[in-house]
Amino acid sequence: MPILDLSPGDQTLTLTGDVTLAEVYAALPPGLYPPFAPVELPGGVGGLVSRGGFGQTFFFGAEVLGVALRTRSGRVVRAGGRTVKNVQGYDLTRPFVGSFGALGEALELTLRLRPGLSARHVAGPGTLAQLPAHAPRFAWEQEGELHLWHFGHAREVEALTGELLARPGARIVEGLGDLSPLFPGGLGVGEDGPARDRRFGWVPGGATPPVPALFERLAASL
Amino acid sequence: MPILDLSPGDQTLTLTGDVTLAEVYAALPPGLYPPFAPVELPGGVGGLVSRGGFGQTFFFGAEVLGVALRTRSGRVVRAGGRTVKNVQGYDLTRPFVGSFGALGEALELTLRLRPGLSARHVAGPGTLAQLPAHAPRFAWEQEGELHLWHFGHAREVEALTGELLARPGARIVEGLGDLSPLFPGGLGVGEDGPARDRRFGWVPGGATPPVPALFERLAASL
């Protein structure tokens, strides 16, 4: 479960799929952020990428620069690379991200890191439906509360999370949260579970959206 | 060659692949921009998406929300959709973008539009290598000059294009440029041609990067 390469200069992080989200946060220097909120989830970084992220409001696929995956036929395939420049067409990284394991298992991943001078995690009463168009980087519902997490310039962080924080009952969340106990058996897609983001409702267990027939053929070809 | 749907509210544009870049600019209301600079290129929007864009400094794949494509076996396949929310995993849109036709031909495309209060196209002496890390949305070299194109808040447009404009010999470019005459036979990938962006050198003709064997298998499966 090692972190294979951390390059603050290139702002990239290469690791095996089983590294946990907490291990990434522990390894990063101050002011550099991965494409996930400081919340532990089942399945490590490999699971997160396989599900297409959690709670983000941006295009998660662009933050995964490269992947080495074991396909269903047992072949080990590399796509993308360790730098932003490696995205040059013939892109097998993107269909892997969010494919819920249909194309195979991530052995190694390279993530883009982004800088931020300030960061804040706010939880309070509210729903995703009330979010303004210019949303924080991360927004999700968890056990009846709205969670917002943003990093960037201090003024931007204040602008995007301040309104929620001003609501009665809202609070700043410090440190790393742990959602794993809410999802015994893994993190699956479904309704009426303990969490929801803009893409999916999330439930305990391994339920995935149905795989389209065409994608199934693609997966079988690799 | 129709524009099938233009939704300023949803900020999306659906069109057939043969619509030209100029036709898109002519159709858009003021203050909404497509994911390409105001420069005509061979092959229309379908060609542009097949090549993975031109001159952009952002992740172009995220701006293509959906595609209907005719695969090499003649099947018509739809991936993604007309809204940002349709990106739900099992993503066949992303591998199509920038695959230089290897997966098939785009019959219909949905692009994301983005708002901007101000815009400026500057050309002048310089190279891509000298660009700062926080670059304009579009930057390319063309016939020995550096071109920058940005839209957004007026202050941001000034900050990102002002330095080039201050160089001796630099100028503001008005209206729509036309690079088509520089690329007889189409726009191909190669060295020492009339244009270059952060991804490729661009030359006349239809040269494409070599297709990896794995991607070839994937294309044959569709």
Coordinates of C-alpha atoms in Angstrom, one line a residue:
Chain A
M1 CA 0.0 0.0 0.0
P2 CA 2.8 2.5 -0.8
I3 CA 2.8 6.0 -2.0
L4 CA 5.1 5.5 -5.0
D5 CA 5.9 9.1 -5.9
L6 CA 4.9 12.5 -4.5
S7 CA 6.1 15.5 -6.6
P8 CA 5.0 18.9 -5.1
G9 CA 6.8 20.6 -8.0
D10 CA 4.8 18.8 -10.7
Q11 CA 1.8 18.6 -8.4
T12 CA 1.3 14.9 -8.9
L13 CA 0.9 11.9 -6.7
T14 CA 1.4 8.3 -7.8
L15 CA 0.3 5.5 -5.5
T16 CA -1.1 2.0 -5.5
G17 CA -4.9 1.6 -5.5
D18 CA -5.1 0.3 -1.9
V19 CA -3.6 3.5 -0.3
T20 CA -6.3 5.0 2.0
L21 CA -7.6 8.5 1.7
A22 CA -6.3 9.2 5.2
E23 CA -2.8 8.0 4.2
V24 CA -2.8 10.5 1.3
Y25 CA -3.8 13.4 3.6
A26 CA -1.0 12.4 6.0
A27 CA 1.6 12.3 3.3
L28 CA 0.8 15.6 1.6
P29 CA 2.7 18.9 2.4
P30 CA 0.6 21.8 3.7
G31 CA -1.2 23.7 0.9
L32 CA -1.5 20.8 -1.6
Y33 CA -4.8 19.0 -2.0
P34 CA -5.9 15.8 -3.6
P35 CA -9.1 15.5 -5.6
F36 CA -11.1 14.3 -2.6
A37 CA -12.4 15.8 0.6
P38 CA -10.7 14.9 4.0
V39 CA -13.2 12.1 4.6
E40 CA -12.2 8.4 4.8
L41 CA -14.2 6.1 2.5
P42 CA -14.2 2.3 2.0
G43 CA -11.9 0.9 -0.8
G44 CA -9.0 3.3 -0.7
V45 CA -8.0 5.6 -3.6
G46 CA -8.5 2.7 -6.1
G47 CA -12.1 2.3 -5.0
L48 CA -12.7 6.1 -5.1
V49 CA -11.4 6.4 -8.7
S50 CA -13.4 3.3 -9.7
R51 CA -16.5 5.0 -8.4
G52 CA -15.6 8.3 -10.1
G53 CA -15.0 10.2 -6.9
F54 CA -17.1 11.4 -4.0
G55 CA -18.8 14.7 -3.5
Q56 CA -16.9 16.7 -6.1
T57 CA -18.6 19.5 -8.1
F58 CA -15.9 19.5 -10.8
F59 CA -15.0 17.0 -13.5
F60 CA -13.2 14.3 -11.5
G61 CA -11.8 12.5 -14.6
A62 CA -9.5 15.3 -15.4
E63 CA -7.7 14.9 -12.0
V64 CA -6.7 11.3 -12.8
L65 CA -3.6 11.7 -15.0
G66 CA -2.7 8.0 -15.4
V67 CA -3.6 4.5 -14.4
A68 CA -2.1 1.0 -14.5
L69 CA -4.9 -1.5 -14.4
R70 CA -5.4 -5.2 -14.5
T71 CA -8.1 -6.0 -17.1
R72 CA -10.6 -8.8 -16.7
S73 CA -8.5 -11.0 -19.0
G74 CA -5.5 -10.5 -16.6
R75 CA -3.5 -8.1 -18.8
V76 CA -1.8 -5.2 -17.1
V77 CA -2.5 -2.0 -19.1
R78 CA -1.0 1.5 -18.6
A79 CA -2.9 4.6 -19.8
G80 CA -2.1 8.3 -19.4
G81 CA 1.0 9.1 -17.4
R82 CA 2.5 11.0 -14.6
T83 CA 2.2 14.5 -16.0
V84 CA -0.6 16.7 -17.2
K85 CA 1.0 16.7 -20.6
N86 CA 0.5 13.0 -21.1
V87 CA -3.1 13.3 -22.0
Q88 CA -2.6 13.1 -25.8
G89 CA -5.6 11.3 -27.2
Y90 CA -6.3 7.6 -27.3
D91 CA -7.4 8.0 -23.8
L92 CA -8.0 4.9 -21.7
T93 CA -7.7 6.6 -18.4
R94 CA -11.0 8.4 -18.6
P95 CA -13.3 5.4 -19.4
F96 CA -11.7 3.6 -16.4
V97 CA -12.5 6.4 -14.0
G98 CA -16.0 5.9 -12.7
S99 CA -16.5 2.5 -14.4
F100 CA -17.1 0.7 -11.1
G101 CA -14.5 -2.0 -11.9
A102 CA -16.0 -3.0 -15.2
L103 CA -12.7 -2.4 -17.1
G104 CA -10.6 -3.9 -14.3
E105 CA -8.8 -3.1 -11.1
A106 CA -6.4 -0.2 -10.5
L107 CA -2.9 -1.3 -9.6
E108 CA -1.4 2.2 -9.7
L109 CA -2.8 5.7 -10.1
T110 CA -1.4 9.1 -10.7
L111 CA -3.5 12.0 -9.3
R112 CA -3.3 15.7 -9.9
L113 CA -2.7 17.8 -6.8
R114 CA -3.8 21.4 -6.5
P115 CA -2.6 24.2 -4.3
G116 CA -4.7 26.1 -1.8
L117 CA -3.7 28.8 0.7
S118 CA -6.8 28.1 2.9
A119 CA -9.3 25.4 3.4
R120 CA -12.5 24.9 5.3
H121 CA -15.0 22.0 5.9
V122 CA -18.4 23.2 7.1
A123 CA -21.4 21.0 8.0
G124 CA -24.9 22.2 8.7
P125 CA -28.6 22.1 7.9
G126 CA -29.3 22.1 4.2
T127 CA -29.5 20.1 1.0
L128 CA -27.6 20.0 -2.3
A129 CA -30.7 21.3 -4.1
Q130 CA -30.2 24.7 -2.4
L131 CA -26.5 25.1 -3.6
P132 CA -25.8 28.1 -5.7
A133 CA -24.4 27.6 -9.3
H134 CA -20.9 28.6 -8.2
A135 CA -20.4 25.8 -5.7
P136 CA -17.5 24.8 -3.4
R137 CA -15.2 22.1 -4.9
F138 CA -17.0 19.5 -2.8
A139 CA -20.6 19.3 -1.6
W140 CA -22.5 16.3 -0.3
E141 CA -25.3 15.3 2.0
Q142 CA -24.5 13.1 4.9
E143 CA -26.9 11.8 7.6
G144 CA -29.3 14.7 7.0
E145 CA -26.7 17.4 6.9
L146 CA -25.1 19.3 4.1
H147 CA -21.3 19.2 4.0
L148 CA -19.1 21.7 2.1
W149 CA -15.4 21.5 1.6
H150 CA -13.4 24.1 -0.3
F151 CA -9.7 25.1 -0.6
G152 CA -8.3 28.1 -2.3
H153 CA -7.8 31.8 -1.5
A154 CA -9.1 32.6 2.0
R155 CA -11.7 35.1 0.5
E156 CA -13.0 32.4 -1.9
V157 CA -13.3 29.8 0.9
E158 CA -15.2 32.3 3.1
A159 CA -17.5 33.3 0.2
L160 CA -18.4 29.7 -0.7
T161 CA -18.8 28.2 2.8
G162 CA -19.7 31.3 4.9
E163 CA -23.5 31.2 4.2
L164 CA -23.8 27.6 5.4
L165 CA -21.7 28.3 8.5
A166 CA -24.0 31.2 9.4
R167 CA -27.1 28.9 9.7
P168 CA -28.2 27.8 13.2
G169 CA -26.6 24.5 14.0
A170 CA -23.8 24.7 11.4
R171 CA -20.2 24.1 12.5
I172 CA -16.7 23.9 11.2
V173 CA -15.4 20.3 10.9
E174 CA -11.8 19.8 11.9
G175 CA -9.5 17.0 10.8
L176 CA -10.3 13.9 8.8
G177 CA -13.8 12.5 9.0
D178 CA -14.5 8.8 8.6
L179 CA -17.5 7.6 6.7
S180 CA -16.4 4.0 6.6
P181 CA -18.5 2.8 9.5
L182 CA -21.6 4.0 7.6
F183 CA -20.8 1.7 4.7
P184 CA -20.3 -1.9 5.9
G185 CA -19.5 -4.1 2.9
G186 CA -18.3 -1.1 0.8
L187 CA -19.7 1.9 -0.8
G188 CA -22.5 1.3 -3.4
V189 CA -24.9 3.2 -5.5
G190 CA -28.5 3.4 -4.4
E191 CA -31.3 5.4 -2.8
D192 CA -32.0 6.3 0.8
G193 CA -28.5 5.6 2.1
P194 CA -26.5 7.7 4.6
A195 CA -24.9 9.9 1.9
R196 CA -25.6 11.6 -1.4
D197 CA -23.7 13.8 -3.8
R198 CA -24.6 15.4 -7.1
R199 CA -24.1 12.2 -9.0
F200 CA -25.4 9.4 -6.8
G201 CA -27.0 8.3 -3.6
W202 CA -24.5 6.1 -1.7
V203 CA -25.5 3.0 0.2
P204 CA -23.7 0.2 2.1
G205 CA -22.6 -2.7 0.0
G206 CA -21.2 -3.0 -3.5
A207 CA -24.2 -2.1 -5.7
T208 CA -23.2 -0.5 -9.0
P209 CA -25.2 1.1 -11.8
P210 CA -26.1 -1.4 -14.6
V211 CA -23.3 -1.7 -17.2
P212 CA -24.4 -0.7 -20.7
A213 CA -24.0 -3.5 -23.2
L214 CA -21.6 -1.5 -25.3
F215 CA -19.4 -0.8 -22.3
E216 CA -19.5 -4.5 -21.5
R217 CA -18.1 -5.3 -25.0
L218 CA -15.4 -2.7 -24.6
A219 CA -14.4 -4.2 -21.2
A220 CA -14.2 -7.7 -22.7
S221 CA -11.9 -6.4 -25.5
L222 CA -9.2 -5.2 -23.1
Chain B
M1 CA -25.0 20.8 -41.1
P2 CA -27.5 22.1 -38.5
I3 CA -27.2 23.3 -35.0
L4 CA -29.7 21.0 -33.3
D5 CA -30.1 22.7 -30.0
L6 CA -28.8 25.8 -28.3
S7 CA -29.7 26.2 -24.7
P8 CA -28.3 29.4 -23.1
G9 CA -30.0 28.4 -19.8
D10 CA -28.3 25.0 -19.6
Q11 CA -25.2 26.4 -21.3
T12 CA -25.1 23.6 -23.9
L13 CA -25.0 23.3 -27.6
T14 CA -25.9 20.3 -29.7
L15 CA -24.9 20.1 -33.3
T16 CA -23.9 17.8 -36.1
G17 CA -20.2 17.1 -36.6
D18 CA -20.0 19.1 -39.8
V19 CA -21.0 22.4 -38.4
T20 CA -18.1 24.8 -38.8
L21 CA -16.5 26.7 -35.9
A22 CA -17.5 30.0 -37.6
E23 CA -21.2 28.8 -37.7
V24 CA -21.0 28.2 -34.0
Y25 CA -19.6 31.7 -33.2
A26 CA -22.3 33.2 -35.5
A27 CA -25.1 31.3 -33.6
L28 CA -24.1 32.0 -30.0
P29 CA -25.6 34.9 -28.0
P30 CA -23.1 37.5 -26.7
G31 CA -21.3 36.4 -23.5
L32 CA -21.4 32.7 -24.1
Y33 CA -18.4 30.9 -25.5
P34 CA -17.7 27.4 -26.9
P35 CA -14.5 25.4 -26.0
F36 CA -12.6 26.7 -28.9
A37 CA -11.0 30.0 -30.0
P38 CA -12.6 32.2 -32.7
V39 CA -10.4 30.6 -35.4
E40 CA -11.8 28.6 -38.2
L41 CA -10.1 25.2 -38.7
P42 CA -10.6 22.4 -41.2
G43 CA -13.0 19.6 -40.4
G44 CA -15.7 21.5 -38.5
V45 CA -16.6 20.8 -34.9
G46 CA -16.5 17.0 -35.5
G47 CA -12.9 17.3 -36.6
L48 CA -12.0 19.5 -33.7
V49 CA -13.4 17.1 -31.1
S50 CA -11.8 14.1 -32.9
R51 CA -8.4 15.8 -32.6
G52 CA -9.1 16.7 -28.9
G53 CA -9.4 20.5 -29.5
F54 CA -7.0 23.2 -30.5
G55 CA -4.9 25.5 -28.4
Q56 CA -6.7 25.0 -25.1
T57 CA -4.9 25.0 -21.8
F58 CA -7.7 23.3 -19.9
F59 CA -9.0 19.7 -20.1
F60 CA -11.0 19.7 -23.3
G61 CA -12.6 16.3 -22.7
A62 CA -14.7 17.8 -19.9
E63 CA -16.3 20.2 -22.3
V64 CA -17.8 17.5 -24.5
L65 CA -20.9 16.4 -22.7
G66 CA -22.2 13.8 -25.2
V67 CA -21.7 12.3 -28.5
A68 CA -23.5 10.1 -31.1
L69 CA -20.9 8.3 -33.2
R70 CA -20.9 5.8 -36.0
T71 CA -18.4 3.1 -35.1
R72 CA -16.2 1.3 -37.6
S73 CA -18.6 -1.6 -37.7
G74 CA -21.4 0.9 -38.7
R75 CA -23.2 0.9 -35.4
V76 CA -24.5 4.2 -34.1
V77 CA -23.6 4.7 -30.5
R78 CA -24.7 7.4 -28.0
A79 CA -22.6 8.3 -25.0
G80 CA -23.0 11.0 -22.3
G81 CA -25.9 13.4 -22.8
R82 CA -27.1 16.9 -23.1
T83 CA -26.4 18.0 -19.5
V84 CA -23.5 18.2 -17.2
K85 CA -25.2 15.7 -14.9
N86 CA -25.2 12.9 -17.5
V87 CA -21.6 12.0 -16.8
Q88 CA -22.4 9.1 -14.6
G89 CA -19.6 6.6 -15.2
Y90 CA -19.2 4.0 -18.0
D91 CA -18.0 6.9 -20.0
L92 CA -17.6 6.4 -23.8
T93 CA -17.5 10.1 -24.5
R94 CA -14.1 10.8 -23.1
P95 CA -12.2 8.1 -25.1
F96 CA -13.8 9.3 -28.3
V97 CA -12.6 12.9 -27.7
G98 CA -9.1 13.1 -29.2
S99 CA -9.1 9.6 -30.7
F100 CA -8.5 11.0 -34.2
G101 CA -11.4 9.0 -35.6
A102 CA -10.1 5.6 -34.3
L103 CA -13.4 4.9 -32.5
G104 CA -15.6 6.3 -35.4
E105 CA -17.1 9.4 -36.7
A106 CA -19.1 12.0 -34.7
L107 CA -22.6 12.4 -36.0
E108 CA -23.8 14.6 -33.2
L109 CA -22.1 16.4 -30.4
T110 CA -23.1 18.3 -27.3
L111 CA -20.7 20.9 -26.1
R112 CA -20.6 22.8 -22.9
L113 CA -20.8 26.6 -23.2
R114 CA -19.2 29.0 -20.6
P115 CA -20.1 32.6 -19.8
G116 CA -17.7 35.5 -20.1
L117 CA -18.2 39.2 -19.6
S118 CA -15.2 40.1 -21.6
A119 CA -12.9 38.5 -24.2
R120 CA -9.6 39.4 -26.0
H121 CA -7.5 37.8 -28.7
V122 CA -3.9 39.0 -28.7
A123 CA -1.1 38.0 -31.1
G124 CA 2.5 39.0 -30.8
P125 CA 6.1 37.9 -30.6
G126 CA 6.6 34.9 -28.1
T127 CA 6.5 31.2 -27.6
L128 CA 4.4 28.8 -25.6
A129 CA 7.5 28.0 -23.5
Q130 CA 7.4 31.5 -21.9
L131 CA 3.8 31.2 -20.8
P132 CA 3.3 31.5 -17.0
A133 CA 1.7 28.6 -15.1
H134 CA -1.7 30.5 -14.8
A135 CA -2.3 30.7 -18.6
P136 CA -5.1 32.1 -20.6
R137 CA -7.8 29.5 -21.7
F138 CA -6.2 29.3 -25.1
A139 CA -2.6 29.7 -26.2
W140 CA -1.0 28.6 -29.4
E141 CA 1.8 29.4 -31.8
Q142 CA 0.9 30.3 -35.4
E143 CA 3.4 31.3 -38.1
G144 CA 6.0 32.4 -35.7
E145 CA 3.7 34.4 -33.3
L146 CA 2.1 33.6 -30.0
H147 CA -1.7 33.8 -29.9
L148 CA -3.6 34.2 -26.6
W149 CA -7.4 34.1 -26.3
H150 CA -9.2 34.5 -23.1
F151 CA -12.7 35.3 -21.9
G152 CA -13.9 36.0 -18.4
H153 CA -14.0 39.0 -16.1
A154 CA -12.4 42.1 -17.7
R155 CA -9.7 42.2 -15.0
E156 CA -8.7 38.6 -15.6
V157 CA -8.7 39.0 -19.4
E158 CA -6.4 42.1 -18.9
A159 CA -4.1 40.2 -16.5
L160 CA -3.7 37.2 -18.7
T161 CA -3.2 38.9 -22.1
G162 CA -1.9 42.4 -21.2
E163 CA 1.8 41.4 -20.9
L164 CA 1.9 40.0 -24.5
L165 CA 0.0 43.0 -25.8
A166 CA 2.6 45.3 -24.3
R167 CA 5.4 43.7 -26.3
P168 CA 6.6 45.6 -29.4
G169 CA 4.8 44.3 -32.5
A170 CA 1.9 42.7 -30.6
R171 CA -1.7 43.5 -31.5
I172 CA -5.4 42.8 -30.7
V173 CA -7.0 40.4 -33.2
E174 CA -10.6 41.3 -34.0
G175 CA -13.2 38.9 -35.4
L176 CA -12.8 35.4 -36.5
G177 CA -9.5 34.2 -37.9
D178 CA -9.2 31.5 -40.5
L179 CA -6.4 28.9 -40.3
S180 CA -7.9 26.7 -43.0
P181 CA -5.7 28.0 -45.9
L182 CA -2.7 26.9 -43.8
F183 CA -3.8 23.3 -43.7
P184 CA -4.7 22.0 -47.2
G185 CA -5.9 18.4 -47.0
G186 CA -6.9 18.8 -43.3
L187 CA -5.2 19.3 -40.0
G188 CA -2.7 16.7 -39.0
V189 CA -0.2 16.1 -36.2
G190 CA 3.5 16.6 -37.0
E191 CA 6.5 18.8 -36.5
D192 CA 7.6 22.1 -38.3
G193 CA 4.1 23.0 -39.5
P194 CA 2.4 26.4 -39.3
A195 CA 0.9 26.0 -35.8
R196 CA 1.6 24.4 -32.5
D197 CA -0.2 24.2 -29.1
R198 CA 0.7 22.6 -25.8
R199 CA -0.2 19.1 -27.1
F200 CA 0.9 18.9 -30.7
G201 CA 2.6 20.5 -33.7
W202 CA 0.0 20.8 -36.4
V203 CA 0.7 20.3 -40.1
P204 CA -1.2 20.1 -43.4
G205 CA -2.8 16.7 -44.2
G206 CA -4.3 14.0 -42.1
A207 CA -1.4 12.6 -40.1
T208 CA -2.5 11.2 -36.7
P209 CA -0.4 9.9 -33.8
P210 CA 0.1 6.1 -34.0
V211 CA -2.8 4.2 -32.4
P212 CA -1.8 2.0 -29.5
A213 CA -2.6 -1.7 -30.0
L214 CA -4.9 -1.8 -27.0
F215 CA -6.9 1.2 -28.3
E216 CA -7.2 -0.5 -31.6
R217 CA -8.7 -3.6 -29.9
L218 CA -11.2 -1.3 -28.1
A219 CA -12.1 0.4 -31.3
A220 CA -12.7 -2.9 -33.0
S221 CA -15.0 -4.0 -30.2
L222 CA -17.5 -1.2 -30.6

